[in-house]
Amino acid sequence: ELFTALQSKHSLQHYLRLVYNVIQMPLTLCDTSFGVLAAAPSAVVPDAENMEIVNGKQYVKFDVTLEMDEKRITPRILEAFRPYVCRDSKFPYEIAFQPVRINRALVAYIFCPGREEGFNSVDLELIEFLAQILSIEMQKNDSFEVESGLKYEYYLQELIDGHFSSDEFAERRLLQLKRKPQPYYFMLHFSFDDPESKHAASNYYYEQILNIFPEGMVSVIRGRLCMLLPRSEPKALKDREKQALMKLLDFNRMR
């Protein structure tokens, strides 16, 4: 059923429901900003203690993500390729986390709160296989063009779409991405004078931009390279950066 679903366009929730119907344990798919992408059996996770809703989207609460760091859960998710099973005082049974990767980059993770009798090998095998299927489905929508930019993709997309309700909420999400908030930010969008003149993969341009602005948060949003540039003072470009950027733009016929 999972393979067959890939042949058509289905929501991410559709895949979670297929697996839920077999293992009968709730499944939640979260992005790298701890926002809920999909859940089963319900589209909304019924867990007010650990979840919050901001502008219609559900997130793992900030203090919960800090606890995940302190308990070394987040680093284990980042390192794992197979399901990571552990205990947590917030849940009565064993819980499982399964990374979803594109190539080797983490793009999301599946959370399963478990059940009284625990996980068996078939449960964990199916959750791992679900992650592989979700990886393929997520690549079908063409939004994941730059592997190393995936870490910031959700954050920049929501920022550009105006989904952050307050500065405080935006700062909390930055802290979850291990970025220290700065007093000033500039957004740079890159495009080509002639799209046909683009002569390399997106990763090439991404790396060139980061060579000039190592502190920048770069990703591909709707097919265009974007960078959120944090600054400690209200000046977007230093002279040396400006010279290097102009060369990059000239050489590649970019704007």
CSV table of C-alpha atoms in Angstrom, one decimal:
chain,number,residue,atom,x,y,z
A,1,GLU,CA,0.0,0.0,0.0
A,2,LEU,CA,2.8,2.4,0.8
A,3,PHE,CA,4.5,1.7,-2.5
A,4,THR,CA,1.3,2.0,-4.4
A,5,ALA,CA,0.6,5.4,-2.7
A,6,LEU,CA,3.9,6.7,-4.1
A,7,GLN,CA,2.6,6.4,-7.6
A,8,SER,CA,0.0,9.1,-6.9
A,9,LYS,CA,-0.1,12.4,-5.1
A,10,HIS,CA,-1.0,11.8,-1.4
A,11,SER,CA,-0.6,13.8,1.8
A,12,LEU,CA,2.0,12.9,4.3
A,13,GLN,CA,-0.8,12.0,6.7
A,14,HIS,CA,-2.0,9.4,4.3
A,15,TYR,CA,1.2,7.4,4.7
A,16,LEU,CA,1.1,7.7,8.5
A,17,ARG,CA,-2.5,6.5,8.6
A,18,LEU,CA,-1.6,3.4,6.5
A,19,VAL,CA,1.1,2.4,9.1
A,20,TYR,CA,-1.1,3.4,12.1
A,21,ASN,CA,-3.8,1.0,10.8
A,22,VAL,CA,-1.2,-1.8,11.2
A,23,ILE,CA,0.6,-1.0,14.4
A,24,GLN,CA,-2.3,0.8,16.2
A,25,MET,CA,0.0,3.3,17.8
A,26,PRO,CA,-0.2,7.1,17.2
A,27,LEU,CA,2.4,8.6,14.8
A,28,THR,CA,3.6,12.2,14.5
A,29,LEU,CA,5.8,13.6,11.8
A,30,CYS,CA,7.8,16.7,12.9
A,31,ASP,CA,10.0,19.0,10.8
A,32,THR,CA,13.5,20.2,11.9
A,33,SER,CA,11.8,23.3,13.6
A,34,PHE,CA,9.7,20.9,15.7
A,35,GLY,CA,6.5,21.8,13.8
A,36,VAL,CA,4.0,19.0,13.1
A,37,LEU,CA,3.9,18.1,9.4
A,38,ALA,CA,1.3,15.3,9.8
A,39,ALA,CA,-0.1,13.0,12.4
A,40,ALA,CA,-2.3,9.8,12.7
A,41,PRO,CA,-4.9,8.8,13.5
A,42,SER,CA,-5.9,12.5,14.0
A,43,ALA,CA,-4.4,15.4,12.0
A,44,VAL,CA,-3.9,17.2,15.4
A,45,VAL,CA,-1.9,15.6,18.2
A,46,PRO,CA,-4.2,15.5,21.3
A,47,ASP,CA,-1.4,16.4,23.8
A,48,ALA,CA,-1.8,19.9,25.3
A,49,GLU,CA,1.0,19.2,27.8
A,50,ASN,CA,3.7,18.9,25.2
A,51,MET,CA,2.3,20.6,22.2
A,52,GLU,CA,1.1,24.2,21.3
A,53,ILE,CA,-0.7,25.7,18.3
A,54,VAL,CA,0.6,28.9,16.8
A,55,ASN,CA,-1.1,30.5,13.8
A,56,GLY,CA,-2.9,27.2,13.1
A,57,LYS,CA,0.2,25.0,13.1
A,58,GLN,CA,1.1,22.7,15.9
A,59,TYR,CA,4.6,22.7,17.5
A,60,VAL,CA,6.4,20.8,20.2
A,61,LYS,CA,6.6,23.3,23.1
A,62,PHE,CA,9.9,25.1,23.5
A,63,ASP,CA,10.5,23.8,27.1
A,64,VAL,CA,10.0,20.2,25.8
A,65,THR,CA,12.6,20.7,23.1
A,66,LEU,CA,15.0,22.0,25.7
A,67,GLU,CA,14.4,18.8,27.8
A,68,MET,CA,15.0,16.7,24.7
A,69,ASP,CA,18.4,18.3,24.4
A,70,GLU,CA,19.2,17.9,28.1
A,71,LYS,CA,18.2,14.2,28.0
A,72,ARG,CA,20.3,13.7,24.8
A,73,ILE,CA,17.3,12.7,22.8
A,74,THR,CA,17.8,15.3,20.1
A,75,PRO,CA,21.5,14.3,19.5
A,76,ARG,CA,20.5,10.7,19.3
A,77,ILE,CA,17.8,11.5,16.7
A,78,LEU,CA,20.5,13.4,14.7
A,79,GLU,CA,22.9,10.4,14.8
A,80,ALA,CA,20.3,7.6,14.3
A,81,PHE,CA,19.3,5.9,11.1
A,82,ARG,CA,17.1,3.3,12.6
A,83,PRO,CA,14.4,3.8,15.3
A,84,TYR,CA,15.7,5.1,18.6
A,85,VAL,CA,13.7,3.6,21.5
A,86,CYS,CA,13.9,5.1,25.0
A,87,ARG,CA,12.0,5.9,28.2
A,88,ASP,CA,10.7,9.3,29.2
A,89,SER,CA,8.9,10.3,32.4
A,90,LYS,CA,6.3,12.2,30.3
A,91,PHE,CA,5.1,8.9,28.8
A,92,PRO,CA,4.0,5.7,30.5
A,93,TYR,CA,5.6,3.4,28.0
A,94,GLU,CA,8.7,3.2,25.8
A,95,ILE,CA,8.8,5.8,23.0
A,96,ALA,CA,10.4,5.7,19.6
A,97,PHE,CA,12.0,8.3,17.3
A,98,GLN,CA,12.7,7.6,13.7
A,99,PRO,CA,14.7,10.1,11.5
A,100,VAL,CA,13.5,10.8,8.0
A,101,ARG,CA,16.5,11.6,5.8
A,102,ILE,CA,17.2,12.8,2.2
A,103,ASN,CA,20.6,11.3,1.4
A,104,ARG,CA,22.1,11.7,4.8
A,105,ALA,CA,20.5,15.0,5.8
A,106,LEU,CA,17.8,14.9,8.5
A,107,VAL,CA,14.7,16.6,7.2
A,108,ALA,CA,12.1,15.4,9.7
A,109,TYR,CA,11.5,12.7,12.3
A,110,ILE,CA,8.6,10.3,13.3
A,111,PHE,CA,7.6,10.1,16.9
A,112,CYS,CA,5.6,7.1,18.3
A,113,PRO,CA,4.5,7.1,22.0
A,114,GLY,CA,4.4,3.3,22.2
A,115,ARG,CA,2.1,1.0,24.1
A,116,GLU,CA,2.0,-1.2,27.2
A,117,GLU,CA,3.5,-4.3,25.6
A,118,GLY,CA,6.3,-2.3,24.0
A,119,PHE,CA,7.5,-2.3,20.4
A,120,ASN,CA,8.1,-5.6,18.5
A,121,SER,CA,10.6,-6.0,15.6
A,122,VAL,CA,7.7,-5.7,13.1
A,123,ASP,CA,6.6,-2.4,14.5
A,124,LEU,CA,10.1,-0.9,14.3
A,125,GLU,CA,10.7,-2.3,10.9
A,126,LEU,CA,7.5,-0.8,9.5
A,127,ILE,CA,8.3,2.6,11.2
A,128,GLU,CA,11.8,2.6,9.6
A,129,PHE,CA,10.3,1.7,6.2
A,130,LEU,CA,7.7,4.5,6.6
A,131,ALA,CA,10.6,6.9,7.0
A,132,GLN,CA,12.1,5.8,3.7
A,133,ILE,CA,8.8,6.2,1.9
A,134,LEU,CA,8.2,9.7,3.4
A,135,SER,CA,11.7,10.6,2.2
A,136,ILE,CA,10.7,9.7,-1.4
A,137,GLU,CA,7.4,11.5,-1.1
A,138,MET,CA,9.0,14.7,0.3
A,139,GLN,CA,11.5,14.7,-2.6
A,140,LYS,CA,8.7,14.5,-5.1
A,141,ASN,CA,7.5,18.1,-4.3
A,142,ASP,CA,10.9,19.6,-5.5
A,143,SER,CA,11.3,21.7,-2.4
A,144,PHE,CA,14.3,19.8,-1.1
A,145,GLU,CA,16.9,20.9,-3.7
A,146,VAL,CA,19.8,21.7,-1.4
A,147,GLU,CA,20.7,18.9,1.0
A,148,SER,CA,22.8,21.1,3.3
A,149,GLY,CA,20.1,23.8,3.3
A,150,LEU,CA,17.4,21.5,4.7
A,151,LYS,CA,18.1,22.4,8.3
A,152,TYR,CA,16.7,26.0,7.8
A,153,GLU,CA,14.1,25.3,5.0
A,154,TYR,CA,11.0,25.1,7.3
A,155,TYR,CA,12.1,28.2,9.3
A,156,LEU,CA,12.8,30.4,6.3
A,157,GLN,CA,9.6,29.2,4.5
A,158,GLU,CA,7.5,30.1,7.6
A,159,LEU,CA,9.3,33.4,8.0
A,160,ILE,CA,8.8,34.4,4.3
A,161,ASP,CA,5.1,33.4,4.5
A,162,GLY,CA,4.6,35.5,7.6
A,163,HIS,CA,3.6,32.7,9.9
A,164,PHE,CA,5.5,33.8,13.0
A,165,SER,CA,3.1,35.6,15.4
A,166,SER,CA,5.7,37.4,17.4
A,167,ASP,CA,9.5,38.1,17.7
A,168,GLU,CA,9.6,35.9,20.8
A,169,PHE,CA,8.2,32.9,18.9
A,170,ALA,CA,10.6,33.5,16.0
A,171,GLU,CA,13.6,33.7,18.5
A,172,ARG,CA,12.5,30.5,20.2
A,173,ARG,CA,12.6,28.7,16.9
A,174,LEU,CA,16.1,30.1,16.2
A,175,LEU,CA,17.3,28.8,19.5
A,176,GLN,CA,16.0,25.3,18.7
A,177,LEU,CA,18.1,25.5,15.5
A,178,LYS,CA,21.1,26.3,17.7
A,179,ARG,CA,21.3,29.9,16.4
A,180,LYS,CA,21.9,32.8,18.7
A,181,PRO,CA,19.3,35.6,18.0
A,182,GLN,CA,20.9,38.8,16.7
A,183,PRO,CA,19.5,42.4,16.8
A,184,TYR,CA,19.4,42.8,13.0
A,185,TYR,CA,18.5,40.5,10.1
A,186,PHE,CA,18.6,41.0,6.3
A,187,MET,CA,17.0,38.7,3.8
A,188,LEU,CA,18.8,38.1,0.4
A,189,HIS,CA,17.1,36.5,-2.5
A,190,PHE,CA,19.2,35.2,-5.4
A,191,SER,CA,18.0,34.8,-9.0
A,192,PHE,CA,19.6,34.4,-12.5
A,193,ASP,CA,19.5,37.0,-15.3
A,194,ASP,CA,18.6,34.1,-17.5
A,195,PRO,CA,17.4,30.9,-15.8
A,196,GLU,CA,18.9,28.9,-18.7
A,197,SER,CA,22.4,30.3,-17.8
A,198,LYS,CA,22.4,28.4,-14.5
A,199,HIS,CA,25.3,26.0,-15.1
A,200,ALA,CA,25.6,24.0,-11.9
A,201,ALA,CA,23.6,22.2,-9.2
A,202,SER,CA,22.1,24.3,-6.4
A,203,ASN,CA,24.7,23.0,-4.0
A,204,TYR,CA,27.4,24.8,-5.9
A,205,TYR,CA,25.8,28.3,-5.5
A,206,TYR,CA,24.8,27.5,-1.9
A,207,GLU,CA,28.4,26.7,-1.0
A,208,GLN,CA,29.7,29.8,-2.8
A,209,ILE,CA,27.3,32.0,-0.8
A,210,LEU,CA,28.2,30.4,2.5
A,211,ASN,CA,31.9,31.0,1.7
A,212,ILE,CA,31.2,34.7,1.8
A,213,PHE,CA,28.6,34.6,4.6
A,214,PRO,CA,29.4,31.6,6.9
A,215,GLU,CA,26.9,32.8,9.5
A,216,GLY,CA,24.1,33.0,6.9
A,217,MET,CA,21.1,30.6,6.9
A,218,VAL,CA,20.7,29.5,3.3
A,219,SER,CA,18.0,27.3,1.7
A,220,VAL,CA,16.0,26.9,-1.4
A,221,ILE,CA,12.4,28.3,-1.1
A,222,ARG,CA,10.1,27.8,-4.1
A,223,GLY,CA,13.0,27.2,-6.4
A,224,ARG,CA,15.0,30.3,-5.4
A,225,LEU,CA,18.1,30.5,-3.2
A,226,CYS,CA,17.4,32.6,-0.1
A,227,MET,CA,19.6,33.7,2.8
A,228,LEU,CA,18.7,35.1,6.2
A,229,LEU,CA,21.7,37.1,7.3
A,230,PRO,CA,22.1,37.9,11.0
A,231,ARG,CA,24.0,41.0,12.0
A,232,SER,CA,25.2,42.6,15.2
A,233,GLU,CA,24.9,46.1,13.7
A,234,PRO,CA,22.4,47.7,11.2
A,235,LYS,CA,24.7,47.3,8.2
A,236,ALA,CA,24.0,44.5,5.8
A,237,LEU,CA,27.3,44.1,4.0
A,238,LYS,CA,30.9,44.8,5.0
A,239,ASP,CA,33.1,46.1,2.2
A,240,ARG,CA,35.0,42.9,1.8
A,241,GLU,CA,31.8,40.9,1.7
A,242,LYS,CA,30.3,43.3,-0.8
A,243,GLN,CA,33.2,42.9,-3.2
A,244,ALA,CA,33.1,39.1,-2.9
A,245,LEU,CA,29.4,39.0,-3.5
A,246,MET,CA,29.6,41.3,-6.6
A,247,LYS,CA,32.2,38.9,-8.1
A,248,LEU,CA,29.9,35.9,-7.4
A,249,LEU,CA,27.0,37.7,-9.0
A,250,ASP,CA,29.0,38.8,-12.0
A,251,PHE,CA,30.7,35.5,-12.7
A,252,ASN,CA,27.4,33.6,-12.5
A,253,ARG,CA,25.1,36.2,-14.1
A,254,MET,CA,23.1,36.4,-10.9
A,255,ARG,CA,21.2,39.2,-9.2
